mmCIF file of C-alpha atoms in Angstrom:
data_model
loop_
_atom_site.group_PDB
_atom_site.id
_atom_site.type_symbol
_atom_site.label_atom_id
_atom_site.label_comp_id
_atom_site.label_asym_id
_atom_site.label_seq_id
_atom_site.Cartn_x
_atom_site.Cartn_y
_atom_site.Cartn_z
ATOM 1 C CA UNK H 782 118.112 157.988 61.920
ATOM 2 C CA UNK H 783 119.792 159.436 64.994
ATOM 3 C CA UNK H 784 123.143 159.003 63.263
ATOM 4 C CA UNK H 785 121.983 160.462 59.930
ATOM 5 C CA UNK H 786 123.020 164.055 59.399
ATOM 6 C CA UNK H 787 122.187 166.527 56.634
ATOM 7 C CA UNK H 788 124.900 168.093 54.490
ATOM 8 C CA UNK H 789 126.627 170.844 56.487
ATOM 9 C CA UNK H 790 124.840 169.893 59.720
ATOM 10 C CA UNK H 791 127.976 168.373 61.258
ATOM 11 C CA UNK H 792 131.644 168.138 60.469
ATOM 12 C CA UNK H 793 132.790 164.865 58.895
ATOM 13 C CA UNK H 794 136.254 163.432 59.461
ATOM 14 C CA UNK H 795 137.818 160.038 59.017
ATOM 15 C CA UNK H 796 138.163 157.812 62.052
ATOM 16 C CA UNK H 797 141.950 158.042 61.748
ATOM 17 C CA UNK H 798 141.851 161.852 61.788
ATOM 18 C CA UNK H 799 139.972 162.123 65.075
ATOM 19 C CA UNK H 800 140.707 158.912 66.956
ATOM 20 C CA UNK H 801 143.687 156.702 67.564
ATOM 21 C CA UNK H 802 143.407 153.028 66.674
ATOM 22 C CA UNK H 803 145.702 150.919 68.802
ATOM 23 C CA UNK H 804 146.475 147.273 68.225
ATOM 24 C CA UNK H 805 146.271 144.790 71.054
ATOM 25 C CA UNK H 806 149.169 142.655 72.249
ATOM 26 C CA UNK H 807 149.668 138.975 71.665
ATOM 27 C CA UNK H 808 149.121 136.386 74.367
ATOM 28 C CA UNK H 809 149.755 132.683 74.031
ATOM 29 C CA UNK H 810 147.106 130.168 75.023
ATOM 30 C CA UNK H 811 149.169 128.958 78.005
ATOM 31 C CA UNK H 812 148.898 132.451 79.559
ATOM 32 C CA UNK H 813 145.080 132.304 79.639
ATOM 33 C CA UNK H 814 142.842 131.063 82.433
ATOM 34 C CA UNK H 815 139.253 129.763 82.371
ATOM 35 C CA UNK H 816 138.271 132.301 85.011
ATOM 36 C CA UNK H 817 139.952 135.608 85.671
ATOM 37 C CA UNK H 818 139.778 139.325 86.101
ATOM 38 C CA UNK H 819 139.929 140.451 82.462
ATOM 39 C CA UNK H 820 138.355 138.911 79.354
ATOM 40 C CA UNK H 821 140.762 138.362 76.450
ATOM 41 C CA UNK H 822 139.453 139.113 72.958
ATOM 42 C CA UNK H 823 141.381 137.712 69.992
ATOM 43 C CA UNK H 824 139.411 136.785 66.885
ATOM 44 C CA UNK H 825 135.768 137.021 67.953
ATOM 45 C CA UNK H 826 133.442 138.830 70.338
ATOM 46 C CA UNK H 827 133.478 135.742 72.552
ATOM 47 C CA UNK H 828 136.338 135.900 75.068
ATOM 48 C CA UNK H 829 139.163 133.479 74.294
ATOM 49 C CA UNK H 830 139.926 133.202 78.006
ATOM 50 C CA UNK H 831 140.907 135.435 80.902
ATOM 51 C CA UNK H 832 144.101 137.156 81.958
ATOM 52 C CA UNK H 833 145.289 138.844 85.152
ATOM 53 C CA UNK H 834 146.069 142.184 83.417
ATOM 54 C CA UNK H 835 144.216 144.514 81.074
ATOM 55 C CA UNK H 836 145.511 146.660 78.232
ATOM 56 C CA UNK H 837 142.246 148.397 77.336
ATOM 57 C CA UNK H 838 140.368 150.666 79.707
ATOM 58 C CA UNK H 839 136.643 150.359 80.350
ATOM 59 C CA UNK H 840 134.080 152.062 78.111
ATOM 60 C CA UNK H 841 136.061 151.339 74.940
ATOM 61 C CA UNK H 842 135.105 150.349 71.393
ATOM 62 C CA UNK H 843 137.099 147.549 69.784
ATOM 63 C CA UNK H 844 137.122 145.886 66.374
ATOM 64 C CA UNK H 845 138.044 142.283 65.582
ATOM 65 C CA UNK H 846 140.553 142.277 62.701
ATOM 66 C CA UNK H 847 141.089 138.543 62.055
ATOM 67 C CA UNK H 848 138.811 135.551 62.177
ATOM 68 C CA UNK H 849 135.446 137.235 62.767
ATOM 69 C CA UNK H 850 136.985 140.310 61.126
ATOM 70 C CA UNK H 851 134.729 143.340 61.144
ATOM 71 C CA UNK H 852 132.835 142.511 64.334
ATOM 72 C CA UNK H 853 132.528 145.572 66.555
ATOM 73 C CA UNK H 854 132.438 145.365 70.324
ATOM 74 C CA UNK H 855 132.128 147.732 73.246
ATOM 75 C CA UNK H 856 133.387 146.840 76.677
ATOM 76 C CA UNK H 857 131.993 148.426 79.818
ATOM 77 C CA UNK H 858 134.863 146.931 81.812
ATOM 78 C CA UNK H 859 138.608 146.712 81.286
ATOM 79 C CA UNK H 860 139.720 143.935 78.911
ATOM 80 C CA UNK H 861 142.809 142.492 77.274
ATOM 81 C CA UNK H 862 142.880 143.072 73.507
ATOM 82 C CA UNK H 863 145.079 140.506 71.755
ATOM 83 C CA UNK H 864 146.991 141.224 68.559
ATOM 84 C CA UNK H 865 144.042 140.693 66.183
ATOM 85 C CA UNK H 866 142.025 143.443 67.856
ATOM 86 C CA UNK H 867 142.177 147.213 67.384
ATOM 87 C CA UNK H 868 140.681 149.475 70.009
ATOM 88 C CA UNK H 869 139.619 153.101 69.720
ATOM 89 C CA UNK H 870 141.167 155.869 71.817
ATOM 90 C CA UNK H 871 139.090 159.041 71.565
ATOM 91 C CA UNK H 872 139.918 162.659 72.361
ATOM 92 C CA UNK H 873 137.907 164.549 74.996
ATOM 93 C CA UNK H 874 135.408 165.986 72.486
ATOM 94 C CA UNK H 875 134.331 162.566 71.162
ATOM 95 C CA UNK H 876 132.504 159.910 73.185
ATOM 96 C CA UNK H 877 133.865 156.416 72.665
ATOM 97 C CA UNK H 878 130.338 154.970 72.838
ATOM 98 C CA UNK H 879 129.273 157.409 70.092
ATOM 99 C CA UNK H 880 132.048 156.002 67.873
ATOM 100 C CA UNK H 881 130.776 152.496 68.674
ATOM 101 C CA UNK H 882 127.269 153.321 67.479
ATOM 102 C CA UNK H 883 128.568 155.084 64.350
ATOM 103 C CA UNK H 884 130.709 152.061 63.483
ATOM 104 C CA UNK H 885 127.715 149.751 63.922
ATOM 105 C CA UNK H 886 125.846 151.760 61.270
ATOM 106 C CA UNK H 887 128.784 151.197 58.911
ATOM 107 C CA UNK H 888 129.278 147.512 59.655
ATOM 108 C CA UNK H 889 128.150 146.453 56.161
ATOM 109 C CA UNK H 890 130.898 148.666 54.682
ATOM 110 C CA UNK H 891 133.435 147.258 57.125
ATOM 111 C CA UNK H 892 132.486 143.659 56.294
ATOM 112 C CA UNK H 893 132.863 144.525 52.605
ATOM 113 C CA UNK H 894 136.488 145.521 53.216
ATOM 114 C CA UNK H 895 137.491 142.262 54.923
ATOM 115 C CA UNK H 896 140.105 140.375 52.894
ATOM 116 C CA UNK H 897 138.823 136.841 52.492
ATOM 117 C CA UNK H 898 141.674 134.378 52.763
ATOM 118 C CA UNK H 899 142.297 131.293 54.853
ATOM 119 C CA UNK H 900 141.869 133.668 57.812
ATOM 120 C CA UNK H 901 139.676 136.719 57.048
ATOM 121 C CA UNK H 902 141.528 139.965 57.855
ATOM 122 C CA UNK H 903 140.672 143.635 58.192
ATOM 123 C CA UNK H 904 143.434 146.225 57.952
ATOM 124 C CA UNK H 905 143.870 149.198 60.246
ATOM 125 C CA UNK H 906 144.054 151.459 57.171
ATOM 126 C CA UNK H 907 140.507 150.511 56.153
ATOM 127 C CA UNK H 908 139.233 151.452 59.606
ATOM 128 C CA UNK H 909 141.146 154.732 59.676
ATOM 129 C CA UNK H 910 139.501 155.813 56.399
ATOM 130 C CA UNK H 911 135.935 155.358 57.649
ATOM 131 C CA UNK H 912 134.005 158.655 57.672
ATOM 132 C CA UNK H 913 132.399 159.620 60.967
ATOM 133 C CA UNK H 914 130.243 162.619 61.876
ATOM 134 C CA UNK H 915 131.430 164.897 64.674
ATOM 135 C CA UNK H 916 128.411 166.619 66.257
ATOM 136 C CA UNK H 917 128.861 168.678 69.439
ATOM 137 C CA UNK H 918 129.580 166.651 72.588
ATOM 138 C CA UNK H 919 126.113 167.418 74.011
ATOM 139 C CA UNK H 920 124.494 165.963 70.874
ATOM 140 C CA UNK H 921 126.728 162.876 71.081
ATOM 141 C CA UNK H 922 125.624 162.402 74.696
ATOM 142 C CA UNK H 923 121.945 162.756 73.722
ATOM 143 C CA UNK H 924 122.286 160.228 70.879
ATOM 144 C CA UNK H 925 124.168 157.729 73.054
ATOM 145 C CA UNK H 926 121.567 158.048 75.850
ATOM 146 C CA UNK H 927 118.709 157.313 73.419
ATOM 147 C CA UNK H 928 120.510 154.373 71.788
ATOM 148 C CA UNK H 929 121.491 152.957 75.184
ATOM 149 C CA UNK H 930 117.804 153.041 76.219
ATOM 150 C CA UNK H 931 116.795 151.196 73.046
ATOM 151 C CA UNK H 932 119.551 148.664 73.646
ATOM 152 C CA UNK H 933 118.394 148.111 77.237
ATOM 153 C CA UNK H 934 114.781 147.662 76.107
ATOM 154 C CA UNK H 935 115.818 145.168 73.451
ATOM 155 C CA UNK H 936 117.930 143.182 75.883
ATOM 156 C CA UNK H 937 115.257 143.180 78.566
ATOM 157 C CA UNK H 938 112.740 141.832 76.046
ATOM 158 C CA UNK H 939 115.053 138.995 75.074
ATOM 159 C CA UNK H 940 115.773 138.242 78.731
ATOM 160 C CA UNK H 941 112.324 139.010 80.107
ATOM 161 C CA UNK H 942 110.193 137.274 77.501
ATOM 162 C CA UNK H 943 111.424 133.727 78.223
ATOM 163 C CA UNK H 944 110.850 134.356 81.940
ATOM 164 C CA UNK H 945 107.342 135.643 81.259
ATOM 165 C CA UNK H 946 106.569 132.604 79.099
ATOM 166 C CA UNK H 947 107.781 130.319 81.880
ATOM 167 C CA UNK H 948 105.560 132.075 84.441
ATOM 168 C CA UNK H 949 102.486 131.898 82.180
ATOM 169 C CA UNK H 950 103.172 128.182 81.581
ATOM 170 C CA UNK H 951 103.220 127.554 85.357
ATOM 171 C CA UNK H 952 100.058 129.607 85.764
ATOM 172 C CA UNK H 953 98.330 127.596 83.021
ATOM 173 C CA UNK H 954 99.394 124.294 84.611
ATOM 174 C CA UNK H 955 98.145 125.452 88.025
ATOM 175 C CA UNK H 956 94.682 126.407 86.748
ATOM 176 C CA UNK H 957 94.458 123.340 84.494
ATOM 177 C CA UNK H 958 95.179 121.087 87.474
ATOM 178 C CA UNK H 959 92.678 122.960 89.667
ATOM 179 C CA UNK H 960 89.955 122.780 87.004
ATOM 180 C CA UNK H 961 90.551 119.117 86.278
ATOM 181 C CA UNK H 962 90.733 117.924 89.853
ATOM 182 C CA UNK H 963 87.436 116.479 90.920
ATOM 183 C CA UNK H 964 86.560 115.372 94.431
ATOM 184 C CA UNK H 965 86.525 111.620 94.888
ATOM 185 C CA UNK H 966 83.087 110.220 95.445
ATOM 186 C CA UNK H 967 82.656 107.800 98.259
ATOM 187 C CA UNK H 968 80.755 104.592 97.392
#
């Protein structure tokens, strides 16, 4: 609902009109490490490995264009985007994180545009044609702040709930053992 706007409420442009989509650069498997400074994204949102350089700055939206084509990621830290990844470069009046959230709302449309072949692919042209709203920067900041809070709450529930269950299980075991321990009677 935060990203739903009435007719005439905001200006609508295509992603390609307001942002630059850049393609990552190819790395070969032998260049990757198991541990390193910068995660390398190739054909999924799971890093393929690590590299000693980055080609994408922090706080950037990226889209997988082969393999898990259509998956949308956002990196808080610098990364290496390989050649099957496009990343979004935004002008000063558009927040990159705002673009990320807008693209997430259109993910079903993006998935519908993936060419299904031996390796699923998504073209840059499809991404550039996606319509995005352009509210004032202050409104983008407000929307991003609210969605970030929801995201944090959701993640803390998924992280915190298993921990809480574990603590309650230990508490149950403690009281069960205390209640079922009877003093030995001497004969």
